Coordinates of C-alpha atoms and ligand atoms in Angstrom, one line a residue:
M13 CA 131.7 140.1 111.0
S14 CA 130.8 142.2 108.0
Y15 CA 129.4 141.2 104.6
P16 CA 131.2 142.2 101.4
F17 CA 128.0 142.7 99.4
C18 CA 125.1 144.8 100.2
V19 CA 121.9 143.3 98.9
Q20 CA 118.7 145.3 99.3
T21 CA 116.0 142.9 100.6
K22 CA 112.6 144.3 101.4
S23 CA 112.9 143.0 104.9
K24 CA 115.0 140.8 107.2
I25 CA 113.8 137.6 108.6
L26 CA 114.7 135.8 111.9
M27 CA 113.1 132.4 112.1
I28 CA 113.2 130.8 115.5
G29 CA 112.7 127.0 115.8
I30 CA 111.7 125.8 119.3
D31 CA 111.7 122.0 119.3
G32 CA 108.9 120.1 120.9
L33 CA 106.9 123.1 122.1
L34 CA 103.3 122.8 123.2
L35 CA 102.5 126.5 122.6
Q36 CA 99.1 126.7 124.2
R37 CA 100.3 124.8 127.3
A38 CA 103.3 127.1 127.5
I39 CA 101.0 130.1 127.4
D40 CA 98.5 128.7 129.9
S41 CA 101.4 128.1 132.3
G42 CA 102.0 131.8 132.6
R43 CA 105.7 131.2 132.1
A44 CA 106.0 132.2 128.5
R45 CA 105.5 135.9 128.6
T46 CA 107.1 136.8 125.2
L47 CA 105.5 133.8 123.3
S48 CA 102.2 134.8 124.8
F49 CA 102.6 138.4 123.6
L50 CA 103.7 137.3 120.2
R51 CA 100.9 134.8 119.9
R52 CA 98.4 137.6 120.5
D53 CA 100.0 140.2 118.3
S54 CA 101.1 138.5 115.0
Y55 CA 99.9 136.5 112.1
F56 CA 99.1 133.1 113.7
C57 CA 98.2 129.7 112.3
E58 CA 97.8 126.3 113.9
M59 CA 99.1 123.4 111.8
L60 CA 99.6 119.7 111.9
V61 CA 102.9 118.0 111.0
D62 CA 103.1 114.8 109.0
M63 CA 103.8 111.4 110.6
P64 CA 106.2 110.4 112.1
T65 CA 106.2 113.3 114.6
V66 CA 110.0 113.4 115.1
S67 CA 112.5 116.2 114.6
G68 CA 114.3 115.0 111.4
P69 CA 111.4 114.7 109.1
S70 CA 109.5 117.7 110.5
W71 CA 112.3 120.2 110.5
S72 CA 113.3 119.0 107.0
T73 CA 109.7 119.7 105.8
I74 CA 109.6 123.1 107.6
L75 CA 113.0 124.2 106.4
T76 CA 113.0 122.9 102.8
G77 CA 109.3 123.7 101.9
V78 CA 108.8 120.2 100.5
T79 CA 107.3 117.0 102.1
Q80 CA 108.9 113.7 103.0
D81 CA 108.2 112.2 99.6
I82 CA 110.7 114.7 98.2
H83 CA 113.3 115.3 100.9
R84 CA 113.1 111.6 102.0
V85 CA 114.1 112.3 105.6
I86 CA 111.8 109.8 107.4
D87 CA 113.5 109.6 110.8
N88 CA 116.5 111.0 112.7
D89 CA 119.0 108.7 111.0
F90 CA 118.8 110.5 107.6
V91 CA 119.7 107.4 105.7
D92 CA 119.2 107.8 101.9
H93 CA 117.9 111.3 102.3
N94 CA 117.5 113.5 99.3
L95 CA 118.3 116.9 100.8
A96 CA 120.6 117.7 97.9
E97 CA 117.4 117.9 95.8
A98 CA 115.5 119.7 98.5
P99 CA 117.6 122.7 99.5
D100 CA 116.8 124.5 102.8
L101 CA 115.4 128.0 103.0
L102 CA 118.7 129.8 103.5
T103 CA 120.2 128.0 100.5
Q104 CA 117.2 128.8 98.3
A105 CA 117.4 132.5 99.4
S106 CA 121.0 132.6 98.5
Q107 CA 120.2 131.3 95.0
N108 CA 117.3 133.8 94.6
F109 CA 119.2 136.8 95.9
S110 CA 122.8 136.9 95.0
G111 CA 124.9 138.2 97.9
I112 CA 122.2 137.8 100.5
S113 CA 123.6 137.3 104.0
T114 CA 122.4 134.2 106.0
F115 CA 123.1 132.9 109.4
A116 CA 122.1 129.7 111.3
A117 CA 122.7 128.7 114.9
A118 CA 121.6 125.4 116.4
G119 CA 122.6 122.8 119.0
W120 CA 121.0 119.8 117.3
P121 CA 123.8 118.6 115.0
P122 CA 121.7 117.1 112.2
L123 CA 120.2 120.5 111.5
I124 CA 123.5 122.3 110.9
D125 CA 126.7 120.3 111.7
P126 CA 128.9 119.6 108.6
N127 CA 130.2 116.5 110.3
D128 CA 126.9 115.0 111.3
V129 CA 124.1 113.3 109.4
G130 CA 122.1 115.6 107.1
P131 CA 122.6 118.4 107.7
V132 CA 119.2 119.9 106.8
I133 CA 120.8 123.3 106.4
A134 CA 123.3 122.9 103.6
V135 CA 127.0 123.6 104.5
R136 CA 127.7 126.2 101.7
K137 CA 131.4 126.3 102.2
N138 CA 132.0 128.8 99.5
D139 CA 129.4 131.2 101.0
I140 CA 131.1 130.8 104.4
E141 CA 134.4 131.7 102.8
Q142 CA 132.9 134.6 100.9
G143 CA 131.4 135.9 104.2
T144 CA 127.8 135.7 103.0
H145 CA 126.9 132.8 105.3
S146 CA 127.9 131.9 108.8
I147 CA 126.9 129.1 111.2
F148 CA 127.1 128.5 114.9
V149 CA 127.3 124.8 115.6
R150 CA 126.9 123.2 119.1
D151 CA 126.2 119.7 120.3
G152 CA 123.3 119.9 122.8
E153 CA 122.9 116.1 122.6
T154 CA 126.3 115.7 124.3
H155 CA 126.4 118.9 126.4
G156 CA 122.8 119.4 127.3
Y157 CA 120.6 122.1 125.9
E158 CA 120.3 124.4 128.9
S159 CA 123.7 125.8 128.3
V160 CA 123.8 125.2 124.5
D161 CA 120.6 127.1 124.0
R162 CA 122.1 130.1 125.8
E163 CA 125.2 130.0 123.6
V164 CA 123.0 129.8 120.5
A165 CA 121.1 132.8 121.6
S166 CA 124.3 134.8 122.4
A167 CA 125.7 134.0 119.0
A168 CA 122.4 135.0 117.3
L169 CA 122.3 138.3 119.3
A170 CA 125.9 139.1 118.3
A171 CA 125.2 138.4 114.7
I172 CA 122.1 140.6 114.7
Q173 CA 124.0 143.4 116.5
E174 CA 127.1 143.2 114.3
S175 CA 125.8 142.5 110.8
A176 CA 122.0 141.9 110.9
P177 CA 121.9 139.0 108.5
D178 CA 119.1 139.2 106.0
L179 CA 117.8 135.7 106.9
S180 CA 118.6 133.7 110.0
F181 CA 117.5 130.4 111.5
V182 CA 118.0 130.0 115.3
Y183 CA 117.1 126.8 117.1
F184 CA 116.4 126.0 120.7
C185 CA 115.9 122.4 122.0
G186 CA 115.7 122.7 125.8
A187 CA 112.0 122.3 126.0
D188 CA 112.0 119.1 124.0
E189 CA 114.8 117.7 126.1
A190 CA 112.9 118.6 129.3
G191 CA 109.7 117.1 127.9
H192 CA 111.5 113.8 127.4
Q193 CA 112.9 113.9 130.9
T194 CA 109.9 115.1 133.0
G195 CA 106.8 115.0 130.8
T196 CA 104.9 118.1 129.7
L197 CA 102.5 118.7 132.6
K198 CA 104.8 120.1 135.3
G199 CA 108.2 121.3 136.5
G200 CA 111.1 120.9 134.2
Y201 CA 109.2 121.4 131.0
F202 CA 108.0 124.8 132.0
D203 CA 111.4 125.7 133.5
A204 CA 112.9 125.1 130.1
I205 CA 110.1 127.0 128.3
E206 CA 110.6 130.0 130.6
R207 CA 114.4 129.9 129.8
I208 CA 113.7 129.8 126.1
D209 CA 111.0 132.5 126.3
L210 CA 113.6 134.8 127.9
L211 CA 116.0 134.1 125.0
V212 CA 113.2 134.9 122.5
E213 CA 112.6 138.1 124.4
Q214 CA 116.2 139.1 124.0
L215 CA 116.1 138.5 120.3
H216 CA 112.8 140.4 119.9
H217 CA 114.2 143.3 122.0
E218 CA 117.4 143.5 119.9
I219 CA 115.5 143.5 116.7
S220 CA 113.1 146.2 117.9
E221 CA 116.0 148.4 118.9
R222 CA 117.7 147.9 115.5
S223 CA 114.4 148.5 113.6
K224 CA 114.0 151.8 115.4
K225 CA 117.6 152.9 115.0
F226 CA 118.1 151.9 111.4
Q227 CA 114.5 152.0 110.1
E228 CA 114.8 148.2 109.3
R229 CA 111.8 146.0 108.5
W230 CA 112.0 142.7 110.3
L231 CA 109.9 139.6 110.4
I232 CA 110.2 137.3 113.4
V233 CA 108.9 133.8 112.7
I234 CA 108.5 131.1 115.4
T235 CA 107.5 127.5 114.9
T236 CA 107.9 124.0 116.3
D237 CA 108.4 120.6 114.8
H238 CA 106.0 118.5 116.9
G239 CA 104.3 118.4 120.3
H240 CA 104.8 115.9 123.1
R241 CA 102.6 113.4 125.0
D242 CA 101.7 114.3 128.6
E243 CA 104.2 111.8 129.9
G244 CA 106.8 113.0 127.5
G245 CA 107.7 111.5 124.1
H246 CA 106.5 111.9 120.6
G247 CA 106.5 110.2 117.2
G248 CA 102.9 109.0 117.2
D249 CA 99.8 110.4 115.4
S250 CA 97.9 112.0 118.3
A251 CA 96.7 115.5 117.8
Q252 CA 98.9 116.7 120.6
E253 CA 102.0 115.2 119.0
R254 CA 101.2 116.5 115.5
A255 CA 100.4 120.0 116.8
T256 CA 102.5 122.9 115.5
F257 CA 101.9 126.5 114.7
V258 CA 103.5 129.5 113.0
I259 CA 103.8 133.0 114.5
A260 CA 104.9 135.7 112.1
H261 CA 105.5 139.1 113.8
G262 CA 106.4 142.2 111.9
V263 CA 108.7 144.7 113.5
G264 CA 108.9 148.0 111.6
M265 CA 106.4 146.5 109.2
A266 CA 102.9 145.1 109.3
H267 CA 102.3 141.5 110.4
P268 CA 102.0 139.4 107.3
S269 CA 98.6 138.7 105.8
W270 CA 99.2 135.1 104.8
P271 CA 96.3 132.8 104.1
A272 CA 94.3 131.8 107.3
K273 CA 95.4 128.2 106.8
I274 CA 98.9 127.1 105.8
K275 CA 100.8 123.9 106.1
P276 CA 104.4 123.4 107.5
E277 CA 105.7 123.0 103.9
D278 CA 104.2 126.4 102.9
I279 CA 106.3 128.5 105.3
V280 CA 109.4 128.6 103.1
G281 CA 107.5 130.0 100.1
H282 CA 105.9 132.8 102.2
L283 CA 109.3 133.7 103.7
L284 CA 111.0 133.8 100.3
A285 CA 108.3 136.2 99.1
T286 CA 108.9 138.4 102.2
L287 CA 112.6 138.9 101.6
Ligands
LIG324 ZN1 111.9 117.6 117.7

């Protein structure tokens, strides 16, 4: 893959979405080595997502930079949504910087699949044809996220190696899936977190290597869309279900000095200002 235009952005951004991640619990388990390192050595902010604490509304807010009253995604059915008036981060970047290269990879179809509800990340057929945008679509709901997350990570690594897109969104859902199956106090939840942590480590490693080799400035951003109850499940207004965070880690550049307190809908603005 190579991109026909060469836009000079100040830095490249990889945004990693990890669905249903209780970050502090992951760190305390000792099984999230990379997330633990990035949590310590980055810009970091704890945030609360709006109700209901489910994926559709929360990812829509995080990825569009506007709240439910505007994007009107209020559940995972996406009925009567207004995403056409609330473009996602990648689309906004492509409008602000002509020729910018963007990439998205996800296994939850409503985020990305042209043939599913939503999708939150606009399809941008023309940009795909022009070679300035590419997507990697899988269906983890049908095939399970353990293998799909691995495929998503492989596709993202290949994209970074081959063309280093200016702005990428890469999404993992295995922790959320495991939380629903086993709860979030033991076993399966932490197995899934450890698997995802290793994928994050690979992405961080690849970016560090590129940054050294090509003197590139990269920002790695990590966030989640909601927490999980101890017994598994989310949607309610407990602090544990509403808990989210943002990690922003500079590679070949300083960690950002964003305000100490930001909201999920503020991330897009800060990222557009970083490009
Ligand atoms: Zn979710």
